[in-house]
mmCIF file of C-alpha atoms in Angstrom:
data_model
loop_
_atom_site.group_PDB
_atom_site.id
_atom_site.type_symbol
_atom_site.label_atom_id
_atom_site.label_comp_id
_atom_site.label_asym_id
_atom_site.label_seq_id
_atom_site.Cartn_x
_atom_site.Cartn_y
_atom_site.Cartn_z
ATOM 1 C CA MET H 127 128.014 -28.191 -75.423
ATOM 2 C CA THR H 128 127.797 -27.866 -79.516
ATOM 3 C CA PHE H 129 126.415 -26.035 -82.191
ATOM 4 C CA MET H 130 125.557 -26.098 -85.812
ATOM 5 C CA VAL H 131 126.460 -23.452 -88.347
ATOM 6 C CA GLU H 132 125.289 -24.139 -91.398
ATOM 7 C CA ALA H 133 127.449 -27.626 -92.595
ATOM 8 C CA THR H 134 129.581 -27.445 -89.689
ATOM 9 C CA ASN H 135 129.713 -28.856 -86.071
ATOM 10 C CA TYR H 136 131.168 -26.623 -83.251
ATOM 11 C CA CYS H 137 131.671 -27.928 -79.605
ATOM 12 C CA TYR H 138 133.867 -25.843 -76.810
ATOM 13 C CA LYS H 139 137.354 -27.951 -75.955
ATOM 14 C CA VAL H 140 137.235 -25.667 -72.169
ATOM 15 C CA MET H 141 133.902 -24.907 -70.813
ATOM 16 C CA PRO H 142 132.618 -21.128 -70.801
ATOM 17 C CA PHE H 143 131.971 -19.694 -67.394
ATOM 18 C CA GLY H 144 129.396 -17.947 -68.766
ATOM 19 C CA LEU H 145 126.983 -21.217 -68.794
ATOM 20 C CA LYS H 146 124.468 -21.092 -66.124
ATOM 21 C CA ASN H 147 125.719 -24.376 -64.467
ATOM 22 C CA ALA H 148 129.544 -23.525 -65.411
ATOM 23 C CA ARG H 149 131.211 -23.609 -62.266
ATOM 24 C CA ALA H 150 128.611 -26.130 -60.535
ATOM 25 C CA THR H 151 129.619 -28.736 -63.732
ATOM 26 C CA TYR H 152 133.289 -27.951 -62.316
ATOM 27 C CA GLN H 153 133.148 -28.427 -59.359
ATOM 28 C CA ARG H 154 132.474 -31.701 -59.307
ATOM 29 C CA LEU H 155 134.937 -32.486 -61.583
ATOM 30 C CA MET H 156 137.339 -31.047 -58.765
ATOM 31 C CA VAL H 157 135.566 -32.996 -56.213
ATOM 32 C CA ARG H 158 135.765 -35.714 -58.479
ATOM 33 C CA ILE H 159 139.131 -36.085 -59.211
ATOM 34 C CA ARG H 160 141.107 -34.732 -56.153
ATOM 35 C CA SER H 161 138.879 -36.795 -53.766
ATOM 36 C CA PRO H 162 141.747 -38.587 -51.990
ATOM 37 C CA MET H 163 143.425 -35.119 -51.075
ATOM 38 C CA LEU H 164 140.433 -32.892 -50.477
ATOM 39 C CA GLY H 165 140.328 -32.779 -46.694
ATOM 40 C CA ARG H 166 143.166 -34.309 -45.987
ATOM 41 C CA ASN H 167 145.355 -32.075 -47.074
ATOM 42 C CA VAL H 168 143.714 -29.510 -49.688
ATOM 43 C CA GLN H 169 140.686 -27.621 -49.963
ATOM 44 C CA ALA H 170 139.621 -26.606 -53.166
ATOM 45 C CA TYR H 171 136.204 -24.208 -53.657
ATOM 46 C CA VAL H 172 136.026 -24.482 -57.728
ATOM 47 C CA ASP H 173 139.118 -22.955 -59.123
ATOM 48 C CA ASP H 174 140.840 -21.746 -55.657
ATOM 49 C CA MET H 175 142.542 -24.636 -53.890
ATOM 50 C CA ILE H 176 144.653 -23.738 -50.668
ATOM 51 C CA VAL H 177 147.590 -27.216 -49.230
ATOM 52 C CA THR H 178 146.848 -27.352 -45.799
ATOM 53 C CA SER H 179 149.475 -29.711 -43.613
ATOM 54 C CA ILE H 180 149.578 -30.434 -40.652
ATOM 55 C CA LYS H 181 153.443 -31.085 -40.849
ATOM 56 C CA ALA H 182 156.181 -28.475 -42.010
ATOM 57 C CA ASN H 183 158.213 -31.162 -43.031
ATOM 58 C CA GLN H 184 155.284 -33.092 -45.055
ATOM 59 C CA HIS H 185 154.120 -29.601 -46.650
ATOM 60 C CA VAL H 186 156.611 -30.463 -49.775
ATOM 61 C CA THR H 187 155.283 -33.946 -50.183
ATOM 62 C CA ASP H 188 152.155 -32.500 -49.708
ATOM 63 C CA PHE H 189 152.656 -29.993 -52.842
ATOM 64 C CA GLU H 190 153.893 -33.321 -54.609
ATOM 65 C CA GLU H 191 150.997 -35.453 -54.696
ATOM 66 C CA LEU H 192 149.017 -32.167 -55.968
ATOM 67 C CA PHE H 193 151.709 -31.946 -58.304
ATOM 68 C CA ALA H 194 150.984 -35.214 -59.584
ATOM 69 C CA ASN H 195 147.202 -35.114 -59.783
ATOM 70 C CA ILE H 196 146.963 -31.911 -61.522
ATOM 71 C CA ALA H 197 149.353 -33.591 -64.436
ATOM 72 C CA ARG H 198 148.054 -36.941 -64.744
ATOM 73 C CA TYR H 199 144.345 -34.738 -65.408
ATOM 74 C CA ASN H 200 146.293 -32.692 -67.716
ATOM 75 C CA LEU H 201 145.252 -29.080 -65.423
ATOM 76 C CA LYS H 202 146.885 -25.975 -65.752
ATOM 77 C CA LEU H 203 147.485 -23.420 -62.758
ATOM 78 C CA ASN H 204 148.205 -19.784 -63.612
ATOM 79 C CA PRO H 205 151.581 -18.728 -62.255
ATOM 80 C CA ASN H 206 150.168 -15.573 -61.345
ATOM 81 C CA LYS H 207 147.401 -17.012 -59.152
ATOM 82 C CA CYS H 208 150.264 -19.481 -57.194
ATOM 83 C CA VAL H 209 151.202 -18.344 -54.067
ATOM 84 C CA PHE H 210 153.566 -21.184 -52.163
ATOM 85 C CA GLY H 211 154.516 -20.701 -48.217
ATOM 86 C CA VAL H 212 152.363 -18.534 -46.938
ATOM 87 C CA PRO H 213 151.699 -19.465 -43.271
ATOM 88 C CA THR H 214 148.558 -17.398 -43.309
ATOM 89 C CA GLY H 215 146.237 -15.200 -45.849
ATOM 90 C CA LYS H 216 142.633 -14.943 -46.534
ATOM 91 C CA PHE H 217 140.892 -17.978 -48.844
ATOM 92 C CA PHE H 218 137.005 -18.677 -48.942
ATOM 93 C CA GLY H 219 136.604 -15.810 -47.511
ATOM 94 C CA PHE H 220 138.181 -16.989 -44.235
ATOM 95 C CA MET H 221 141.660 -16.335 -42.714
ATOM 96 C CA TRP H 222 143.653 -19.382 -42.997
ATOM 97 C CA THR H 223 146.213 -19.818 -40.437
ATOM 98 C CA GLU H 224 148.657 -21.990 -38.996
ATOM 99 C CA ARG H 225 146.323 -22.875 -35.775
ATOM 100 C CA GLY H 226 143.252 -23.216 -37.741
ATOM 101 C CA ILE H 227 140.300 -21.507 -39.357
ATOM 102 C CA LYS H 228 139.771 -17.562 -38.260
ATOM 103 C CA ALA H 229 136.875 -15.193 -39.070
ATOM 104 C CA ASN H 230 137.982 -12.492 -41.696
ATOM 105 C CA PRO H 231 138.353 -9.670 -39.594
ATOM 106 C CA ASN H 232 137.029 -7.635 -42.456
ATOM 107 C CA LYS H 233 133.684 -9.630 -42.777
ATOM 108 C CA CYS H 234 133.131 -8.425 -39.129
ATOM 109 C CA ALA H 235 134.148 -4.940 -38.910
ATOM 110 C CA THR H 236 130.915 -4.942 -42.233
ATOM 111 C CA ILE H 237 128.872 -5.971 -39.290
ATOM 112 C CA MET H 238 129.648 -4.087 -37.070
ATOM 113 C CA GLU H 239 129.269 -1.142 -38.993
ATOM 114 C CA MET H 240 125.786 -1.916 -40.126
ATOM 115 C CA ARG H 241 123.452 0.805 -38.734
ATOM 116 C CA SER H 242 119.906 -0.823 -38.262
ATOM 117 C CA SER H 243 117.826 -2.536 -40.247
ATOM 118 C CA THR H 244 114.428 -1.047 -40.465
ATOM 119 C CA ASN H 245 113.630 -2.811 -43.536
ATOM 120 C CA VAL H 246 113.428 -6.647 -44.842
ATOM 121 C CA LYS H 247 116.295 -6.252 -47.767
ATOM 122 C CA GLU H 248 118.414 -5.258 -44.774
ATOM 123 C CA VAL H 249 117.767 -8.039 -42.861
ATOM 124 C CA GLN H 250 118.389 -10.193 -45.776
ATOM 125 C CA ARG H 251 121.873 -8.221 -46.152
ATOM 126 C CA LEU H 252 122.745 -8.821 -42.087
ATOM 127 C CA THR H 253 121.455 -12.665 -42.022
ATOM 128 C CA GLY H 254 123.779 -13.256 -45.307
ATOM 129 C CA ARG H 255 126.046 -11.980 -43.371
ATOM 130 C CA MET H 256 125.687 -13.504 -40.408
ATOM 131 C CA ILE H 257 125.705 -17.486 -41.940
ATOM 132 C CA ALA H 258 128.896 -16.352 -44.010
ATOM 133 C CA LEU H 259 130.453 -15.969 -40.099
ATOM 134 C CA SER H 260 127.932 -18.771 -38.379
ATOM 135 C CA ARG H 261 130.379 -21.060 -37.317
ATOM 136 C CA PHE H 262 132.546 -18.822 -35.509
ATOM 137 C CA LEU H 263 129.178 -18.099 -33.263
ATOM 138 C CA SER H 264 128.248 -20.352 -31.289
ATOM 139 C CA THR H 265 124.492 -20.741 -31.418
ATOM 140 C CA SER H 266 124.127 -18.654 -33.907
ATOM 141 C CA GLY H 267 120.918 -19.948 -34.805
ATOM 142 C CA ASP H 268 119.360 -19.021 -31.850
ATOM 143 C CA LYS H 269 120.896 -15.633 -31.793
ATOM 144 C CA GLY H 270 120.069 -15.085 -35.388
ATOM 145 C CA TYR H 271 115.926 -16.603 -35.255
ATOM 146 C CA LEU H 272 114.104 -12.870 -34.518
ATOM 147 C CA TYR H 273 115.913 -12.288 -37.695
ATOM 148 C CA PHE H 274 114.923 -14.526 -39.700
ATOM 149 C CA GLN H 275 111.752 -15.009 -38.432
ATOM 150 C CA CYS H 276 111.023 -10.624 -40.004
ATOM 151 C CA LEU H 277 112.346 -13.382 -43.507
ATOM 152 C CA LYS H 278 109.185 -15.614 -43.417
ATOM 153 C CA LYS H 279 106.501 -14.124 -45.109
ATOM 154 C CA ASN H 280 104.000 -13.459 -42.658
ATOM 155 C CA ASP H 281 100.958 -10.496 -43.103
ATOM 156 C CA HIS H 282 102.103 -8.849 -39.972
ATOM 157 C CA LEU H 283 105.682 -8.431 -40.714
ATOM 158 C CA SER H 284 104.999 -6.675 -43.114
ATOM 159 C CA GLY H 285 106.663 -2.588 -43.564
ATOM 160 C CA PRO H 286 109.361 -0.814 -42.039
ATOM 161 C CA MET H 287 107.080 -0.743 -38.740
ATOM 162 C CA SER H 288 107.048 -3.936 -38.421
ATOM 163 C CA VAL H 289 110.469 -4.828 -38.825
ATOM 164 C CA LYS H 290 111.465 -1.950 -36.007
ATOM 165 C CA ARG H 291 108.626 -3.313 -33.928
ATOM 166 C CA LEU H 292 110.243 -7.140 -33.866
ATOM 167 C CA LEU H 293 113.239 -6.443 -33.818
ATOM 168 C CA SER H 294 113.033 -4.274 -30.894
ATOM 169 C CA SER H 295 111.224 -6.841 -28.815
#
């Protein structure tokens, strides 16, 4: 992105994150430069990365590979945001453990504490939260079918009474 002021041209040396599609552009770049490692020993989303080694003795080698990749593309890490040697933690909204990815208990509690939906906006909130946890729910599509039906643009579903009637059936 460049712009002109009087007779001078200016351009950013780094991408400003206020741009509408800056996150998507940055994500595509990260996927391109980390493609040999993604899914194998590195997971990445925008500017967050996690090194997931299958064996403990492989972890240092996996970090060396990531650091070589970071140096190759002249990227920088913020040391205040780096954490190393953590066996479990929250990442990408999930709990990452030595045994795999698990649902974040806080997200589950949020759904459990919700009151019954009485209008379309509340159904939208619920379906959004259900989608975030869908990978942990068997047949989540079947279980959420009525909720998604509430969100279709049908005349017979407008108004809070129709939402209550559909969800109670």
